[in-house]
mmCIF file of C-alpha atoms and ligand atoms in Angstrom:
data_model
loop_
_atom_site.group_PDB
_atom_site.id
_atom_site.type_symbol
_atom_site.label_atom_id
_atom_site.label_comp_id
_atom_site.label_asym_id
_atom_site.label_seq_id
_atom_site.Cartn_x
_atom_site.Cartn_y
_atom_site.Cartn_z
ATOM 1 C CA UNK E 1 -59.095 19.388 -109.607
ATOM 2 C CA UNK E 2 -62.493 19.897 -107.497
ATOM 3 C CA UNK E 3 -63.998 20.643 -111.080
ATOM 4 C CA UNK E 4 -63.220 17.266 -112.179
ATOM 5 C CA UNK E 5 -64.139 15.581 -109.139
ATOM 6 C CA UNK E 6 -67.722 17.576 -109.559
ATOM 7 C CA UNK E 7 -67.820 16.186 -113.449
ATOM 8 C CA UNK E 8 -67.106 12.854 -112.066
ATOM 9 C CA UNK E 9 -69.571 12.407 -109.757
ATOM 10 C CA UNK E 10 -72.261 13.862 -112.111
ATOM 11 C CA UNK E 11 -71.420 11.224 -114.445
ATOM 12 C CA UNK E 12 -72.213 8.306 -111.436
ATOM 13 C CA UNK E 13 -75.957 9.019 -111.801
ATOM 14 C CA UNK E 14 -77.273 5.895 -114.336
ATOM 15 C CA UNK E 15 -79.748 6.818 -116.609
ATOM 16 C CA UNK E 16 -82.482 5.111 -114.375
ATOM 17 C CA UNK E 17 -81.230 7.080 -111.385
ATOM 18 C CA UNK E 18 -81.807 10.344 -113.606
ATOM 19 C CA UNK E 19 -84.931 9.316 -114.832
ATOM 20 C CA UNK E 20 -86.626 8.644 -111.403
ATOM 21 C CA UNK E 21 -84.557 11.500 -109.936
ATOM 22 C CA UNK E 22 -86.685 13.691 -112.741
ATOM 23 C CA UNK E 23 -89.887 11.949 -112.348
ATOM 24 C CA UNK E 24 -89.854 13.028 -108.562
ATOM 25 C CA UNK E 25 -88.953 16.417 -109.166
ATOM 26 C CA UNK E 26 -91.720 16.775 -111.605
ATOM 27 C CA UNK E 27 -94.476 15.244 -109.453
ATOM 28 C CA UNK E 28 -93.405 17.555 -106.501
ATOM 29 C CA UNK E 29 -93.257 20.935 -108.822
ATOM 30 C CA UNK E 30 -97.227 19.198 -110.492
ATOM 31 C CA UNK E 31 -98.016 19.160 -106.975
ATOM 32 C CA UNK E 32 -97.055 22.453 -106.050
ATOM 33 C CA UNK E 33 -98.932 24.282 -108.868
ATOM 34 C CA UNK E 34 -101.670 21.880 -108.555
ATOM 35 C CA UNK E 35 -102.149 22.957 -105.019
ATOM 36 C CA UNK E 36 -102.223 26.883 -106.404
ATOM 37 C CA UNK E 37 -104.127 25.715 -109.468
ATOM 38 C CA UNK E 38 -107.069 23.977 -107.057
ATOM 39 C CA UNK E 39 -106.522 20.809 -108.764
ATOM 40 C CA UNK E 40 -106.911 19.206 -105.030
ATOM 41 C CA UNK E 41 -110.399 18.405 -103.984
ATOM 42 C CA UNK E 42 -112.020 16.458 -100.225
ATOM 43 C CA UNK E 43 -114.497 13.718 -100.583
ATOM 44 C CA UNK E 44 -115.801 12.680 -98.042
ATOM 45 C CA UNK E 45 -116.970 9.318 -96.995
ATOM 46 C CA UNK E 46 -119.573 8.435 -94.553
ATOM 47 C CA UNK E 47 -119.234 6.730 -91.397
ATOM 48 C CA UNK E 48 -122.778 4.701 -90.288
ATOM 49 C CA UNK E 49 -123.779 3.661 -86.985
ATOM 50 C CA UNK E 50 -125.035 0.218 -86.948
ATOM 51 C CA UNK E 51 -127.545 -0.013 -84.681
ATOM 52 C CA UNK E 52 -130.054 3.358 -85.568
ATOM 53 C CA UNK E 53 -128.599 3.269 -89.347
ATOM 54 C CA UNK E 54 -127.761 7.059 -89.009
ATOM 55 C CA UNK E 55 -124.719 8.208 -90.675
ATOM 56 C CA UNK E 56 -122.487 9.335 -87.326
ATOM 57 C CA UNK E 57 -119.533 11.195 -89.372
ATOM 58 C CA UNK E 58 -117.711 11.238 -92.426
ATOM 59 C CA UNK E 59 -114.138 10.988 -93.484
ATOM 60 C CA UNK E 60 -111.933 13.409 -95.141
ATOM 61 C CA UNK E 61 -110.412 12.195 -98.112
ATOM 62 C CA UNK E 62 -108.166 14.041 -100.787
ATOM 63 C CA UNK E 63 -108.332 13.752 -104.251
ATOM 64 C CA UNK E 64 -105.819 14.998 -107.311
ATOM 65 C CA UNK E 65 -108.547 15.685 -109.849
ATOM 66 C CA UNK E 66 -106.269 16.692 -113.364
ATOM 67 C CA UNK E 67 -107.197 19.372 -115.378
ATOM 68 C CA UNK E 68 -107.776 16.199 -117.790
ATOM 69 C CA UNK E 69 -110.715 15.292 -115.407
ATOM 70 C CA UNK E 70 -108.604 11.911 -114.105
ATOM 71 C CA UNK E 71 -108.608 11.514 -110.589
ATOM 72 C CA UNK E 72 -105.536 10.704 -108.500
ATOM 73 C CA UNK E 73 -105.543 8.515 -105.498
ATOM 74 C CA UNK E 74 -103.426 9.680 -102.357
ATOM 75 C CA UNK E 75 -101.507 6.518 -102.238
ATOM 76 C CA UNK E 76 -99.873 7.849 -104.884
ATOM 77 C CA UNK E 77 -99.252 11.028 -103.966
ATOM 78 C CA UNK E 78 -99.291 11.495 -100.185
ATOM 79 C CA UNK E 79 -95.890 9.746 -99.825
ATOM 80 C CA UNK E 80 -94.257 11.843 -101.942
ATOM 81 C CA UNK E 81 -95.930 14.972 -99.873
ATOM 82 C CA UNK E 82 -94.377 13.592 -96.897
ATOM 83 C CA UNK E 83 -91.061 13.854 -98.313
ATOM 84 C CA UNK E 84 -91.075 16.755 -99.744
ATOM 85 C CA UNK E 85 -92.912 18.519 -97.116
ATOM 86 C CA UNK E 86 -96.169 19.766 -99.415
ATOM 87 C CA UNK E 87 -97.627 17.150 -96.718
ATOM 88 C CA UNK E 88 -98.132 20.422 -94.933
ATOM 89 C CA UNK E 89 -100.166 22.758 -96.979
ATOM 90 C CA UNK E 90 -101.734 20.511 -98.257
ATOM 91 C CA UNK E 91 -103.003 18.655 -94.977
ATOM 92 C CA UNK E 92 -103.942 22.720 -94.396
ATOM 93 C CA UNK E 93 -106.215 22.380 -97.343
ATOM 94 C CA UNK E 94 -107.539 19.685 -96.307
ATOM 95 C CA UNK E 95 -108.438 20.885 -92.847
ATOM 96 C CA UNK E 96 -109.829 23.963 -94.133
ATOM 97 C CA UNK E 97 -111.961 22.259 -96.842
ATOM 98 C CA UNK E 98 -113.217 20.257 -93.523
ATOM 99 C CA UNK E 99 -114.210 22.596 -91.883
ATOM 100 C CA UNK E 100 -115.564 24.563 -94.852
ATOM 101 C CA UNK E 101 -117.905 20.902 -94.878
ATOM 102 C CA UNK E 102 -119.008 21.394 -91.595
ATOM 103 C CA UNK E 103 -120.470 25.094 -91.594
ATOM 104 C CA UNK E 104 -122.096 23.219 -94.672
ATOM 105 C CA UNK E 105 -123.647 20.551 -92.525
ATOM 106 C CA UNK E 106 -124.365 22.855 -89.455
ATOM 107 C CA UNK E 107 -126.690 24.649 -92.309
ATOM 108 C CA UNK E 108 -128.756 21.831 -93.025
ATOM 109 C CA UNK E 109 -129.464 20.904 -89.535
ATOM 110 C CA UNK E 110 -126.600 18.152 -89.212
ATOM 111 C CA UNK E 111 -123.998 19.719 -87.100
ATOM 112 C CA UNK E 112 -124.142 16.417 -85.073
ATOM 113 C CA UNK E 113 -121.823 15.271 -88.136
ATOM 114 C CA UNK E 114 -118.298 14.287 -87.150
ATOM 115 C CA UNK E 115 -115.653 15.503 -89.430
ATOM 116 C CA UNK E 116 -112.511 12.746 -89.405
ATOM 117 C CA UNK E 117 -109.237 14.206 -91.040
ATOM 118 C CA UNK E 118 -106.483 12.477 -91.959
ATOM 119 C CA UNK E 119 -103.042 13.739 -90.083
ATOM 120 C CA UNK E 120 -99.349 12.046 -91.567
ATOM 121 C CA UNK E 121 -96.719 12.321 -89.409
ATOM 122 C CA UNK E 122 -94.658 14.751 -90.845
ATOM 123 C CA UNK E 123 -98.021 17.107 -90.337
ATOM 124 C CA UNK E 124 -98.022 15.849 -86.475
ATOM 125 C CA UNK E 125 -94.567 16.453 -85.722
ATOM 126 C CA UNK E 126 -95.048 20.575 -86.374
ATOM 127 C CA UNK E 127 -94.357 22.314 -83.450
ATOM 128 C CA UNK E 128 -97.405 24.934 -84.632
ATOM 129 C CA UNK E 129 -99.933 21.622 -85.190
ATOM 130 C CA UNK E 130 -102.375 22.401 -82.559
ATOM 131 C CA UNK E 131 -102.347 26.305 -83.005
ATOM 132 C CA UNK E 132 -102.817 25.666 -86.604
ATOM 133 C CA UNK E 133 -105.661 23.349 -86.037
ATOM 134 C CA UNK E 134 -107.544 25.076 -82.898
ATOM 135 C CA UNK E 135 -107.334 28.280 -85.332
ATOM 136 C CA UNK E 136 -108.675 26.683 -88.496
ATOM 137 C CA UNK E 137 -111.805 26.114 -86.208
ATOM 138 C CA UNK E 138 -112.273 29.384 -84.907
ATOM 139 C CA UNK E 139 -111.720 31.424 -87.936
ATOM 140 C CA UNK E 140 -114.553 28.692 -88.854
ATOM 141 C CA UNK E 141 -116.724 29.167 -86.128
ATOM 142 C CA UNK E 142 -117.113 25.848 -85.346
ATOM 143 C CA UNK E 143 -116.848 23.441 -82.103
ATOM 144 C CA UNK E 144 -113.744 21.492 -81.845
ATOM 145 C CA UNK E 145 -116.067 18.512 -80.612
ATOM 146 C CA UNK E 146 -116.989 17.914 -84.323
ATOM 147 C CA UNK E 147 -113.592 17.242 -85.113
ATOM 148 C CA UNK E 148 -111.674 14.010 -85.382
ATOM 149 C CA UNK E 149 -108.013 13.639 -86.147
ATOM 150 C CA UNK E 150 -106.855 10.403 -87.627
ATOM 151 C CA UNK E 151 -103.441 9.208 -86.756
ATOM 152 C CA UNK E 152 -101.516 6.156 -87.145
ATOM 153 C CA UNK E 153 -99.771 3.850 -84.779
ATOM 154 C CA UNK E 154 -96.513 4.425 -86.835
ATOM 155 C CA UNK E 155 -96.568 8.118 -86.033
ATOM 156 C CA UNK E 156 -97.343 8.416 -82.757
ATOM 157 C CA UNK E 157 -93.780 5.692 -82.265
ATOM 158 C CA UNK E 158 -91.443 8.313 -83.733
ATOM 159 C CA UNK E 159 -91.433 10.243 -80.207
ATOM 160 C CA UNK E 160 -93.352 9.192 -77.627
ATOM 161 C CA UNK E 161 -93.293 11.819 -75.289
ATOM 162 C CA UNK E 162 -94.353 14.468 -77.354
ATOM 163 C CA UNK E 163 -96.581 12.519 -78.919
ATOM 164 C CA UNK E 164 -98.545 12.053 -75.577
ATOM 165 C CA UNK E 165 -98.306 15.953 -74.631
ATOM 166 C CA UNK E 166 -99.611 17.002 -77.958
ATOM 167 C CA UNK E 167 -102.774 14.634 -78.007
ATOM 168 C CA UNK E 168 -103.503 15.504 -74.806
ATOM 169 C CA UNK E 169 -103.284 18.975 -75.872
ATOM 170 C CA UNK E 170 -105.485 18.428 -78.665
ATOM 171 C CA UNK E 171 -107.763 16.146 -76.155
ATOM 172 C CA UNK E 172 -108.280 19.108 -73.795
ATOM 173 C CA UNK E 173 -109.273 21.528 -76.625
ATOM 174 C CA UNK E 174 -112.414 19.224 -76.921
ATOM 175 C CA UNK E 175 -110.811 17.715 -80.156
ATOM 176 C CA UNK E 176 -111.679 13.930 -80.863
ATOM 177 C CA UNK E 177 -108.518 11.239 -81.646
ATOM 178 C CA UNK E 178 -108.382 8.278 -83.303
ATOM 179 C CA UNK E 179 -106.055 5.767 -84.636
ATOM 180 C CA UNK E 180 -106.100 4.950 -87.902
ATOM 181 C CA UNK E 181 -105.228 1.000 -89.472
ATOM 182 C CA UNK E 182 -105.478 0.104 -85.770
ATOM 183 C CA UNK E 183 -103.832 -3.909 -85.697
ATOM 184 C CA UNK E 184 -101.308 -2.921 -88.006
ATOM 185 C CA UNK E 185 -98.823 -1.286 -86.036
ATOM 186 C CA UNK E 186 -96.108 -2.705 -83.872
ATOM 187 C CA UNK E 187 -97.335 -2.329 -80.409
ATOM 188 C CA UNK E 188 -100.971 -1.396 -80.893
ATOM 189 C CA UNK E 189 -101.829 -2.171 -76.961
ATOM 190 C CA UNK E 190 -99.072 -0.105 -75.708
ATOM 191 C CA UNK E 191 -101.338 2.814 -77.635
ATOM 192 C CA UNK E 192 -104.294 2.140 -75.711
ATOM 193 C CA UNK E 193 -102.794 1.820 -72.327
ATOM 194 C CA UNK E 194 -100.640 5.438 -72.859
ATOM 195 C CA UNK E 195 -102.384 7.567 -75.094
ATOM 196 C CA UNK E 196 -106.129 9.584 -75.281
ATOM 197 C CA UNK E 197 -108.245 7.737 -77.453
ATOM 198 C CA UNK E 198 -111.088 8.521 -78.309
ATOM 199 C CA UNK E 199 -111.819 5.601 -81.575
ATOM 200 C CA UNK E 200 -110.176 2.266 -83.007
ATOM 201 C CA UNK E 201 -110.595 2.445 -86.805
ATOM 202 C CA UNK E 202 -109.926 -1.795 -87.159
ATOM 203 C CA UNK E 203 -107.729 -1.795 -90.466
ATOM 204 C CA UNK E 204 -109.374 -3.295 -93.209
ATOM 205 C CA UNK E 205 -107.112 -6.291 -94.047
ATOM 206 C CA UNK E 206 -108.572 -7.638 -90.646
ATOM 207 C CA UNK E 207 -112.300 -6.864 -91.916
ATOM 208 C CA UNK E 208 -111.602 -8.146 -95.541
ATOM 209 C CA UNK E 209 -111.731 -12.114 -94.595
ATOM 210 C CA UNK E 210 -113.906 -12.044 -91.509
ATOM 211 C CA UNK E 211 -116.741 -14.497 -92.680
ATOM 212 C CA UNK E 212 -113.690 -17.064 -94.497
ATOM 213 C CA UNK E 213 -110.894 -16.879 -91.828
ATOM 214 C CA UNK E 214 -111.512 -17.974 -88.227
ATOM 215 C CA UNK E 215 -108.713 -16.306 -86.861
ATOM 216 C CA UNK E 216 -109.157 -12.399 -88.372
ATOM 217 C CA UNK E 217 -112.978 -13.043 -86.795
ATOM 218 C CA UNK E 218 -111.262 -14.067 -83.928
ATOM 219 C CA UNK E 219 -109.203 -11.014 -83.243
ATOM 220 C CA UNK E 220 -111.626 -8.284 -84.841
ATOM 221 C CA UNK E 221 -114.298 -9.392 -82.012
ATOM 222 C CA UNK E 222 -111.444 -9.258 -79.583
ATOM 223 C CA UNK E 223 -110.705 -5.815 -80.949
ATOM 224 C CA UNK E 224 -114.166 -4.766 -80.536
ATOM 225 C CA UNK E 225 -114.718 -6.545 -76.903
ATOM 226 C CA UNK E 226 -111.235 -4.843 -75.650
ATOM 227 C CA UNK E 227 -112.474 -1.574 -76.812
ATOM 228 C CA UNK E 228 -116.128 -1.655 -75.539
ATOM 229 C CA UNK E 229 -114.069 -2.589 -72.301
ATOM 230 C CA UNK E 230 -111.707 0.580 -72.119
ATOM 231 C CA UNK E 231 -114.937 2.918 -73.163
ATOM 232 C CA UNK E 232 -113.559 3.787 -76.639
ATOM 233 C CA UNK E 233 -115.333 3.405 -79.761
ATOM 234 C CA UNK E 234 -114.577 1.147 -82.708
ATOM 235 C CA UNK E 235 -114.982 1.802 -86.693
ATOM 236 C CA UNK E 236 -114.665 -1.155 -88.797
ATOM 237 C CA UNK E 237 -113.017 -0.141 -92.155
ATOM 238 C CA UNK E 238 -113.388 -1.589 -95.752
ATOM 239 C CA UNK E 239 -116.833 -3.114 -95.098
ATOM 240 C CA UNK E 240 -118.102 -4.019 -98.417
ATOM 241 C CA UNK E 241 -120.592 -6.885 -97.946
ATOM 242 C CA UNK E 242 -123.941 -7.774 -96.282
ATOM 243 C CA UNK E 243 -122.375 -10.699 -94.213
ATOM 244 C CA UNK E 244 -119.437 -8.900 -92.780
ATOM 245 C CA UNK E 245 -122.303 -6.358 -91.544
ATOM 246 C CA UNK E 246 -123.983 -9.163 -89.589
ATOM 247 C CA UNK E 247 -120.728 -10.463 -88.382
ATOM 248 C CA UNK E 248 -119.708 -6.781 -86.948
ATOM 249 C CA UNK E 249 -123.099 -6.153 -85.517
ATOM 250 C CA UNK E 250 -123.002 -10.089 -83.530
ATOM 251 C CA UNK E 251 -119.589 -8.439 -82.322
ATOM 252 C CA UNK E 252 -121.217 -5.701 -81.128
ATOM 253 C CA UNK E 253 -119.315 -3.005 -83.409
ATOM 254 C CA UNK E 254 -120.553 0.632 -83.389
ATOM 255 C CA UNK E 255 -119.731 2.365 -86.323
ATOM 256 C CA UNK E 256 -119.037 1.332 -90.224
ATOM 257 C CA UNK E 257 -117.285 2.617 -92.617
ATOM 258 C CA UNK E 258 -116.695 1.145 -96.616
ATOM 259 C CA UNK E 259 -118.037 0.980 -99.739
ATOM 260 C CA UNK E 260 -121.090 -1.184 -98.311
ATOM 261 C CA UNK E 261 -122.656 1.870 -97.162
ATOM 262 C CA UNK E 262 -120.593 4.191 -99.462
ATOM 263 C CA UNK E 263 -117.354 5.626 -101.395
ATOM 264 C CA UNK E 264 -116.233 8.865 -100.297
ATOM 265 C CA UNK E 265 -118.015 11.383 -102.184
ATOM 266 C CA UNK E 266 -118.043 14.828 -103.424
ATOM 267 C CA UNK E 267 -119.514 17.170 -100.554
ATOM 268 C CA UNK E 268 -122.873 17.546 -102.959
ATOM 269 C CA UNK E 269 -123.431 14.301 -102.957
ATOM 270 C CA UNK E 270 -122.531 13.463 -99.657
ATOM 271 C CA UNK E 271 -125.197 15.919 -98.405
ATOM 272 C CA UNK E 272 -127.614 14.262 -100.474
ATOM 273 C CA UNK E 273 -126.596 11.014 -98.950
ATOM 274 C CA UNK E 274 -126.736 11.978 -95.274
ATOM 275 C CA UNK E 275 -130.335 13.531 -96.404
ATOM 276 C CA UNK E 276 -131.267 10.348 -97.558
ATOM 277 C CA UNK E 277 -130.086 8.271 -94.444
ATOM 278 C CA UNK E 278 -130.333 10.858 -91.858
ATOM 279 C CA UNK E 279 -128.085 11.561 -88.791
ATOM 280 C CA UNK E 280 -128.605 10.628 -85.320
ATOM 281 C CA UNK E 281 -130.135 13.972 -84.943
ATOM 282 C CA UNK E 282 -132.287 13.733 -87.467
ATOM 283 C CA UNK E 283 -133.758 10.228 -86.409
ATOM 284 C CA UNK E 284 -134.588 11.290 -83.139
ATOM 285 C CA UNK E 285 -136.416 14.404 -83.529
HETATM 286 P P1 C2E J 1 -107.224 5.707 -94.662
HETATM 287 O O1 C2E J 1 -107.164 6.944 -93.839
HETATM 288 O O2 C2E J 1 -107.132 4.418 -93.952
HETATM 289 O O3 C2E J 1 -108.584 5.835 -95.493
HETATM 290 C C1 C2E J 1 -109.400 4.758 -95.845
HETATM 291 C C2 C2E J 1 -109.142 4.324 -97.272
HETATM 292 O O4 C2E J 1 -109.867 3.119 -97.518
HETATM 293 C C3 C2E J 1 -109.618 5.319 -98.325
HETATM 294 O O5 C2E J 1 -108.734 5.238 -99.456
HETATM 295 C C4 C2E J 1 -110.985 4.764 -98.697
HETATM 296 O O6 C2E J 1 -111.436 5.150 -99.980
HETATM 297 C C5 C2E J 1 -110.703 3.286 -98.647
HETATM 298 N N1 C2E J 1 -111.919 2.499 -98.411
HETATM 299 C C6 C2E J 1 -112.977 2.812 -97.628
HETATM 300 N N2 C2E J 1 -113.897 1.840 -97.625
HETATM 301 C C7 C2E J 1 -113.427 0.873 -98.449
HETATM 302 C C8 C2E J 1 -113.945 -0.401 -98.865
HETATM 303 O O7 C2E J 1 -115.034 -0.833 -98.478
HETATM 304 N N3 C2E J 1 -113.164 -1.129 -99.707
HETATM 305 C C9 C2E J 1 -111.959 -0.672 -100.162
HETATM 306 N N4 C2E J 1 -111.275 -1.457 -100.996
HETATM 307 N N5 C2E J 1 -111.441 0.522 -99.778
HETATM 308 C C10 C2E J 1 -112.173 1.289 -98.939
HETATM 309 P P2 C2E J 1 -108.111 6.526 -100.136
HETATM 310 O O8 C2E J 1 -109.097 7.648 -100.149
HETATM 311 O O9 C2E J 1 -107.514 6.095 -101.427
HETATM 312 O O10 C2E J 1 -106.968 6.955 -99.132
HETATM 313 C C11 C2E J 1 -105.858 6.128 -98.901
HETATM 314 C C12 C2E J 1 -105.017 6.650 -97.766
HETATM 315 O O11 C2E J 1 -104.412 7.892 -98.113
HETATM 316 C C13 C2E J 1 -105.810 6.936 -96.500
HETATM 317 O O12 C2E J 1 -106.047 5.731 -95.782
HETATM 318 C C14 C2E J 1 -104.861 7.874 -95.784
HETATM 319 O O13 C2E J 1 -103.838 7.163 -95.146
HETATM 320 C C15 C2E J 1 -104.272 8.654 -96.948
HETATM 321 N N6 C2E J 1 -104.993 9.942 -97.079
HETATM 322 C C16 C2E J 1 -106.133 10.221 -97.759
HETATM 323 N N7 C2E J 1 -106.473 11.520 -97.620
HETATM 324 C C17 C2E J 1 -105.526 12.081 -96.813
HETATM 325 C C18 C2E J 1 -105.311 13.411 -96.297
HETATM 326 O O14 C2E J 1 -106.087 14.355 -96.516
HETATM 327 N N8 C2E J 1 -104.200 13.590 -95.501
HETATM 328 C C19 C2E J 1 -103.340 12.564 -95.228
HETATM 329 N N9 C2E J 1 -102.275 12.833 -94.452
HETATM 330 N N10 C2E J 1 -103.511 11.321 -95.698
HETATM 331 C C20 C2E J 1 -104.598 11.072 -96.473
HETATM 332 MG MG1 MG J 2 -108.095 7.513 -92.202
HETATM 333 MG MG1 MG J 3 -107.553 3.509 -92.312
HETATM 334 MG MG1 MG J 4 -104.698 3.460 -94.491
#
């Protein structure tokens, strides 16, 4: 009887269901191997200040790069890490690769760099997150004032509480927080008021339109005002044009980051842009 029943349910997956059932379990067992096969790779994108022109920090950001030499964007695989969990090594990987960078830039005399890494909230909700970050430093040598965690609004909401103890946590190890697609969220003041942070990132769908439409000018200034107010920084994101720079700079923004300045980049290359440009560090010695 219970072996029919088992037959008969097998038989209610459609074909579709199967095929996007298999598809899944594919991508997570790629992803797996990939991870062992060091198909994953950090660029890293740099973040400028506006006013001296030196690059301030630089974003983490992790590529799929297939043995077929094709690159794979995280929007189309981070999801499906979150899911399945491989959010976790991975987001290890990444952190490690980080801090790999900043040893890198310590060598070359730019260990004012600030290293911003991503954090999804399956990654925030470990109970071990701040042991495994504080220890990724150490083994590293490096000063947890060069780090920057990136978080969104929509994972700090799934518990408040222990949301609030862990950043603070994080805050008094002397690591940096900010919140990521700021504007997007669903009570993005509440954020401000309640929780340590450190920097705004202003998504970009408010930066894209900023010289057309009144309004996103409107509340990107406000942004930027509010902030300047509460002594936390702001970084505009997806800044791609000359007259969105002069808009941001009348606001009185700090920092910029998009493809304006730069794509993320290989570490190589990265180096030989913040060579080029020069850090804060660099300009005033
Ligand atoms: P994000 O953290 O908001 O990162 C900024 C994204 O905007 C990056 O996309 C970057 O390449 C893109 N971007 C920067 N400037 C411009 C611009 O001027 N124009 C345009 N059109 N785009 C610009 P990317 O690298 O594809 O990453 C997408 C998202 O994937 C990230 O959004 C982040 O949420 C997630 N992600 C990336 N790396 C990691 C990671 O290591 N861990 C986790 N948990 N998430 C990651
Ligand atoms: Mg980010
Ligand atoms: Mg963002
Ligand atoms: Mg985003």
């Amino acid at each position: 009887q219970s072996k029919a029943n088992g037959k008969n349910s097998y038989f209610l997956f459609t074909k579709e269901m199967n095929a996007r059932v298999f598809k899944r379990i594919q991508l997570e067992s790629d992803m797996r191997q990939a991870l062992k096969d060091q198909e994953f790779t950090v660029f890293f994108q740099p973040k400028v200040q506006l006013g001296s022109g030196a690059v301030e920090g630089v974003e983490a950001l992790v590529r799929w790069q297939k043995p077929d030499g094709s690159l794979m964007s995280p929007a189309d695989f981070i999801p499906l890490a979150e899911e399945t969990g491989m959010i976790v090594p991975l987001g290890e990987f990444v952190l490690e690769t980080s801090c790999k960078a900043m040893q890198v830039f310590d060598g070359i005399g730019c260990s004012d760099i600030r290293v911003s890494v991503n954090l999804s909230p399956i990654q925030f909700q470990q109970d071990d997150l701040v042991e495994m970050v504080v220890s990724s430093l150490e083994r590293n040598g490096l000063s947890p004032s060069k780090l920057e965690l990136e978080i969104t609004e929509s994972t700090l909401m799934t518990d408040v509480q222990s949301s609030i103890a862990k950043l603070n946590l994080l805050v008094e190890h002397g690591i940096s927080i900010s919140i990521d697609d700021f504007g997007t969220g669903h009570s993005s003041l509440y954020y401000l008021k309640n929780f340590p942070i450190d920097v705004l990132k202003v998504d970009r769908s408010f930066i894209r339109d900023i010289t057309t439409d009144a309004s996103d000018a409107q509340i990107v200034e406000t942004i930027i005002l509010m902030a300047r107010n509460l002594g936390i920084g702001v970084v505009a994101e997806g800044v791609e044009t000359k007259e969105q720079i002069e808009m941001l700079r009348e606001f009185g923004c700090e920092l910029i980051q998009g493809f304006y300045y730069s794509k993320p980049l290989p570490l190589e290359e990265v180096i030989t842009y913040v060579r080029s440009i020069g850090t804060a560090c660099m300009i005033e010695s």
